[in-house]
């Protein structure tokens, strides 16, 4: 059996009892970077052996891991932080397990994607996860009808946000669950704060207006329920966009 185990994205208190128990009971832990996982195991007094498993060796190790699983070993897969397989290695192994009839179980844990989406206040809209943001993705992202969630390295932040329209809302969620957690407009962040793990929430403003036009009744209800407008005032506001 293969376990996909979510681990803390910064705050060790977020480690679930089930995750700790599972990592302590399996025969081997496959870790994206053993240097990141060893301190976690040490903190929770877990002595299970570790094996490096990353994008550069996952194909070479695939047959060996499948053989072990078919022989009855229980293995766990972890990424550096958060849920495995979200812009991290592991898909080849999971797909092979499904093809071979090997059971795969997930042990849910912290996830920067869903955490950032929730804290940004855009979780009630359709959304897409695009992984690590690149310049060539931006035109398509700005055409998308909902919210886009992106991972972004600190050294790329300023160069990439210049390519977005001024109308586009850019919310930056930095160092989620950690001491210096921050949720800010990506265009206003101070240069000395551009560091650590970052998730960018992108929502083109033009799409918000389009939703008002396409679904006026829902827009009226939202203005009444969420912002406290009278029905008459809400209808007048929506009419401006129709």
Short mmCIF file of C-alpha atoms in Angstrom, two decimals:
data_model
loop_
_atom_site.label_atom_id
_atom_site.label_comp_id
_atom_site.label_asym_id
_atom_site.label_seq_id
_atom_site.Cartn_x
_atom_site.Cartn_y
_atom_site.Cartn_z
CA UNK A 1 0.00 0.00 0.00
CA UNK A 2 1.15 3.53 -0.82
CA UNK A 3 0.27 6.44 1.44
CA UNK A 4 0.33 10.05 0.23
CA UNK A 5 0.97 12.04 3.38
CA UNK A 6 0.45 15.77 3.81
CA UNK A 7 3.02 17.49 6.01
CA UNK A 8 3.20 20.99 7.56
CA UNK A 9 3.91 23.93 5.26
CA UNK A 10 5.63 25.88 8.03
CA UNK A 11 3.99 25.35 11.39
CA UNK A 12 4.83 21.97 12.94
CA UNK A 13 1.67 22.14 15.07
CA UNK A 14 -0.27 21.45 11.87
CA UNK A 15 1.06 17.88 11.67
CA UNK A 16 -1.92 15.57 12.17
CA UNK A 17 -1.73 12.61 14.57
CA UNK A 18 -2.71 10.33 11.68
CA UNK A 19 0.12 11.64 9.50
CA UNK A 20 2.69 11.12 12.26
CA UNK A 21 1.36 7.64 13.01
CA UNK A 22 1.40 6.63 9.34
CA UNK A 23 4.97 7.82 8.81
CA UNK A 24 6.00 5.84 11.87
CA UNK A 25 4.34 2.62 10.72
CA UNK A 26 5.42 2.33 7.05
CA UNK A 27 8.55 0.50 5.91
CA UNK A 28 9.99 3.41 3.94
CA UNK A 29 9.34 7.10 3.39
CA UNK A 30 9.95 8.51 -0.09
CA UNK A 31 10.90 12.17 0.35
CA UNK A 32 11.37 14.85 -2.27
CA UNK A 33 14.33 16.24 -0.29
CA UNK A 34 15.53 14.18 2.67
CA UNK A 35 17.26 17.27 4.10
CA UNK A 36 13.84 18.89 4.51
CA UNK A 37 12.10 15.78 5.83
CA UNK A 38 14.71 14.61 8.37
CA UNK A 39 14.09 17.50 10.82
CA UNK A 40 10.35 16.82 10.66
CA UNK A 41 10.82 13.14 11.48
CA UNK A 42 13.28 14.00 14.25
CA UNK A 43 10.80 16.42 15.82
CA UNK A 44 8.11 13.73 15.97
CA UNK A 45 10.58 10.98 16.95
CA UNK A 46 9.89 8.98 13.79
CA UNK A 47 12.68 6.54 12.90
CA UNK A 48 11.40 5.16 9.59
CA UNK A 49 14.10 5.01 6.87
CA UNK A 50 14.09 7.75 4.23
CA UNK A 51 14.81 7.52 0.52
CA UNK A 52 15.26 10.47 -1.82
CA UNK A 53 12.53 10.50 -4.48
CA UNK A 54 12.44 13.50 -6.81
CA UNK A 55 11.79 14.47 -10.43
CA UNK A 56 15.30 13.48 -11.50
CA UNK A 57 15.18 9.90 -10.22
CA UNK A 58 11.48 8.96 -9.95
CA UNK A 59 11.44 7.16 -13.29
CA UNK A 60 14.60 5.20 -12.46
CA UNK A 61 13.20 4.13 -9.07
CA UNK A 62 9.69 3.34 -10.27
CA UNK A 63 10.14 -0.40 -10.91
CA UNK A 64 11.93 -0.92 -7.58
CA UNK A 65 9.18 0.85 -5.63
CA UNK A 66 6.42 -1.07 -7.42
CA UNK A 67 8.21 -4.35 -6.67
CA UNK A 68 8.36 -3.47 -2.98
CA UNK A 69 4.70 -2.51 -2.90
CA UNK A 70 3.67 -5.72 -4.68
CA UNK A 71 5.75 -7.67 -2.16
CA UNK A 72 3.63 -6.21 0.64
CA UNK A 73 5.69 -3.27 1.87
CA UNK A 74 3.85 -0.14 2.97
CA UNK A 75 5.45 3.04 1.64
CA UNK A 76 4.72 6.71 2.27
CA UNK A 77 5.34 9.57 -0.14
CA UNK A 78 5.90 13.12 1.14
CA UNK A 79 6.89 16.35 -0.55
CA UNK A 80 9.02 19.08 1.01
CA UNK A 81 5.86 20.58 2.51
CA UNK A 82 2.11 20.28 2.07
CA UNK A 83 0.30 17.74 -0.07
CA UNK A 84 2.34 15.51 -2.42
CA UNK A 85 1.88 15.71 -6.21
CA UNK A 86 0.79 19.39 -6.29
CA UNK A 87 3.58 20.68 -8.56
CA UNK A 88 5.73 17.96 -6.95
CA UNK A 89 6.93 14.49 -8.06
CA UNK A 90 4.92 11.35 -7.49
CA UNK A 91 2.39 11.14 -10.31
CA UNK A 92 4.28 8.35 -12.09
CA UNK A 93 4.28 6.19 -8.98
CA UNK A 94 0.60 6.78 -8.19
CA UNK A 95 -0.43 6.05 -11.78
CA UNK A 96 1.62 2.85 -11.78
CA UNK A 97 -0.02 1.76 -8.53
CA UNK A 98 -3.47 2.22 -10.02
CA UNK A 99 -2.46 0.24 -13.11
CA UNK A 100 -1.06 -2.60 -10.98
CA UNK A 101 -4.03 -2.68 -8.61
CA UNK A 102 -1.95 -1.47 -5.65
CA UNK A 103 -4.01 0.43 -3.09
CA UNK A 104 -3.23 4.14 -2.68
CA UNK A 105 -4.49 6.05 0.34
CA UNK A 106 -4.24 9.74 1.10
CA UNK A 107 -3.53 11.20 4.54
CA UNK A 108 -4.67 14.82 4.06
CA UNK A 109 -2.72 17.68 5.50
CA UNK A 110 -1.90 21.38 5.09
CA UNK A 111 -1.97 22.78 1.56
CA UNK A 112 -0.71 26.24 0.59
CA UNK A 113 -3.00 26.27 -2.46
CA UNK A 114 -6.29 25.91 -0.59
CA UNK A 115 -5.07 27.96 2.39
CA UNK A 116 -4.11 30.92 0.20
CA UNK A 117 -7.35 30.69 -1.76
CA UNK A 118 -9.39 30.77 1.43
CA UNK A 119 -7.52 33.64 3.12
CA UNK A 120 -7.66 35.73 -0.07
CA UNK A 121 -11.46 35.66 0.04
CA UNK A 122 -11.78 34.32 -3.53
CA UNK A 123 -12.66 30.71 -2.67
CA UNK A 124 -16.33 31.14 -3.61
CA UNK A 125 -15.45 31.62 -7.29
CA UNK A 126 -14.44 29.06 -9.96
CA UNK A 127 -10.68 28.58 -9.79
CA UNK A 128 -7.81 26.85 -11.53
CA UNK A 129 -4.38 25.82 -10.25
CA UNK A 130 -1.62 26.49 -12.78
CA UNK A 131 1.46 25.44 -10.80
CA UNK A 132 4.55 27.62 -11.08
CA UNK A 133 3.78 30.85 -12.94
CA UNK A 134 5.67 31.73 -16.13
CA UNK A 135 5.38 34.75 -18.41
CA UNK A 136 3.79 32.75 -21.24
CA UNK A 137 0.88 31.70 -18.97
CA UNK A 138 -0.27 35.24 -18.21
CA UNK A 139 -2.38 35.94 -21.35
CA UNK A 140 -4.40 32.76 -20.83
CA UNK A 141 -4.76 33.37 -17.10
CA UNK A 142 -6.22 36.80 -17.79
CA UNK A 143 -8.80 35.24 -20.13
CA UNK A 144 -9.93 32.74 -17.48
CA UNK A 145 -13.43 33.37 -16.08
CA UNK A 146 -12.47 32.80 -12.44
CA UNK A 147 -9.55 32.88 -10.03
CA UNK A 148 -6.11 31.43 -10.83
CA UNK A 149 -3.80 30.10 -8.11
CA UNK A 150 -0.06 30.15 -8.86
CA UNK A 151 3.16 29.25 -7.12
CA UNK A 152 5.81 31.91 -7.71
CA UNK A 153 9.51 32.04 -6.71
CA UNK A 154 10.43 35.28 -4.89
CA UNK A 155 13.08 36.26 -7.44
CA UNK A 156 10.46 36.15 -10.24
CA UNK A 157 7.70 38.10 -8.52
CA UNK A 158 8.45 41.67 -9.62
CA UNK A 159 9.36 40.75 -13.19
CA UNK A 160 6.20 38.68 -13.68
CA UNK A 161 3.58 40.98 -12.16
CA UNK A 162 4.61 43.73 -14.59
CA UNK A 163 3.01 41.67 -17.37
CA UNK A 164 -0.47 41.69 -15.79
CA UNK A 165 -3.09 44.28 -16.69
CA UNK A 166 -3.56 47.04 -14.12
CA UNK A 167 -7.18 45.90 -13.80
CA UNK A 168 -6.13 42.46 -12.58
CA UNK A 169 -6.35 41.80 -8.86
CA UNK A 170 -3.11 40.21 -7.56
CA UNK A 171 -3.19 38.91 -4.00
CA UNK A 172 0.09 37.58 -2.62
CA UNK A 173 0.02 35.05 0.23
CA UNK A 174 3.49 34.76 1.71
CA UNK A 175 4.91 32.35 4.30
CA UNK A 176 1.56 30.68 5.02
CA UNK A 177 1.22 29.36 8.64
CA UNK A 178 4.64 30.76 9.57
CA UNK A 179 5.63 33.59 11.91
CA UNK A 180 5.77 36.21 9.16
CA UNK A 181 2.62 35.16 7.30
CA UNK A 182 1.38 37.98 5.09
CA UNK A 183 -1.55 38.55 2.70
CA UNK A 184 -1.09 41.70 0.58
CA UNK A 185 -1.62 43.27 -2.82
CA UNK A 186 1.32 41.88 -4.80
CA UNK A 187 2.00 45.31 -6.30
CA UNK A 188 2.47 46.99 -2.91
CA UNK A 189 4.76 44.54 -1.14
CA UNK A 190 8.06 46.01 0.07
CA UNK A 191 11.18 44.72 -1.69
CA UNK A 192 12.71 43.49 1.59
CA UNK A 193 9.64 41.29 2.15
CA UNK A 194 9.93 39.45 -1.17
CA UNK A 195 11.21 36.18 0.23
CA UNK A 196 9.97 32.82 1.44
CA UNK A 197 7.22 30.60 0.06
CA UNK A 198 4.72 32.53 -2.09
CA UNK A 199 1.31 31.82 -3.60
CA UNK A 200 -0.22 34.34 -6.01
CA UNK A 201 -4.00 34.64 -6.37
CA UNK A 202 -4.98 36.20 -9.71
CA UNK A 203 -8.41 37.53 -10.59
CA UNK A 204 -8.96 39.78 -13.60
CA UNK A 205 -11.34 42.60 -12.59
CA UNK A 206 -13.00 42.54 -16.02
CA UNK A 207 -14.27 39.05 -15.28
CA UNK A 208 -16.02 40.29 -12.14
CA UNK A 209 -17.93 42.83 -14.24
CA UNK A 210 -18.81 40.15 -16.79
CA UNK A 211 -20.27 37.96 -14.05
CA UNK A 212 -22.52 40.83 -12.96
CA UNK A 213 -23.80 41.19 -16.52
CA UNK A 214 -24.25 37.46 -17.10
CA UNK A 215 -25.89 36.70 -13.73
CA UNK A 216 -27.68 39.86 -12.52
CA UNK A 217 -29.97 38.06 -10.10
CA UNK A 218 -26.99 36.48 -8.31
CA UNK A 219 -25.20 39.82 -8.24
CA UNK A 220 -28.23 41.50 -6.64
CA UNK A 221 -28.45 38.74 -4.02
CA UNK A 222 -24.73 39.03 -3.25
CA UNK A 223 -24.97 42.80 -2.74
CA UNK A 224 -27.88 42.32 -0.35
CA UNK A 225 -26.54 39.32 1.59
CA UNK A 226 -22.85 40.18 1.75
CA UNK A 227 -22.75 43.99 1.71
CA UNK A 228 -26.09 44.90 3.25
CA UNK A 229 -27.54 46.91 0.36
CA UNK A 230 -31.32 47.34 0.04
CA UNK A 231 -32.90 45.46 -2.84
CA UNK A 232 -33.59 48.70 -4.67
CA UNK A 233 -30.01 49.94 -4.31
CA UNK A 234 -28.61 46.56 -5.33
CA UNK A 235 -30.70 46.49 -8.50
CA UNK A 236 -29.57 50.01 -9.39
CA UNK A 237 -25.90 49.10 -8.97
CA UNK A 238 -26.21 45.95 -11.10
CA UNK A 239 -28.09 47.91 -13.76
CA UNK A 240 -25.02 50.13 -14.20
CA UNK A 241 -23.09 47.09 -15.47
CA UNK A 242 -25.88 45.66 -17.63
#
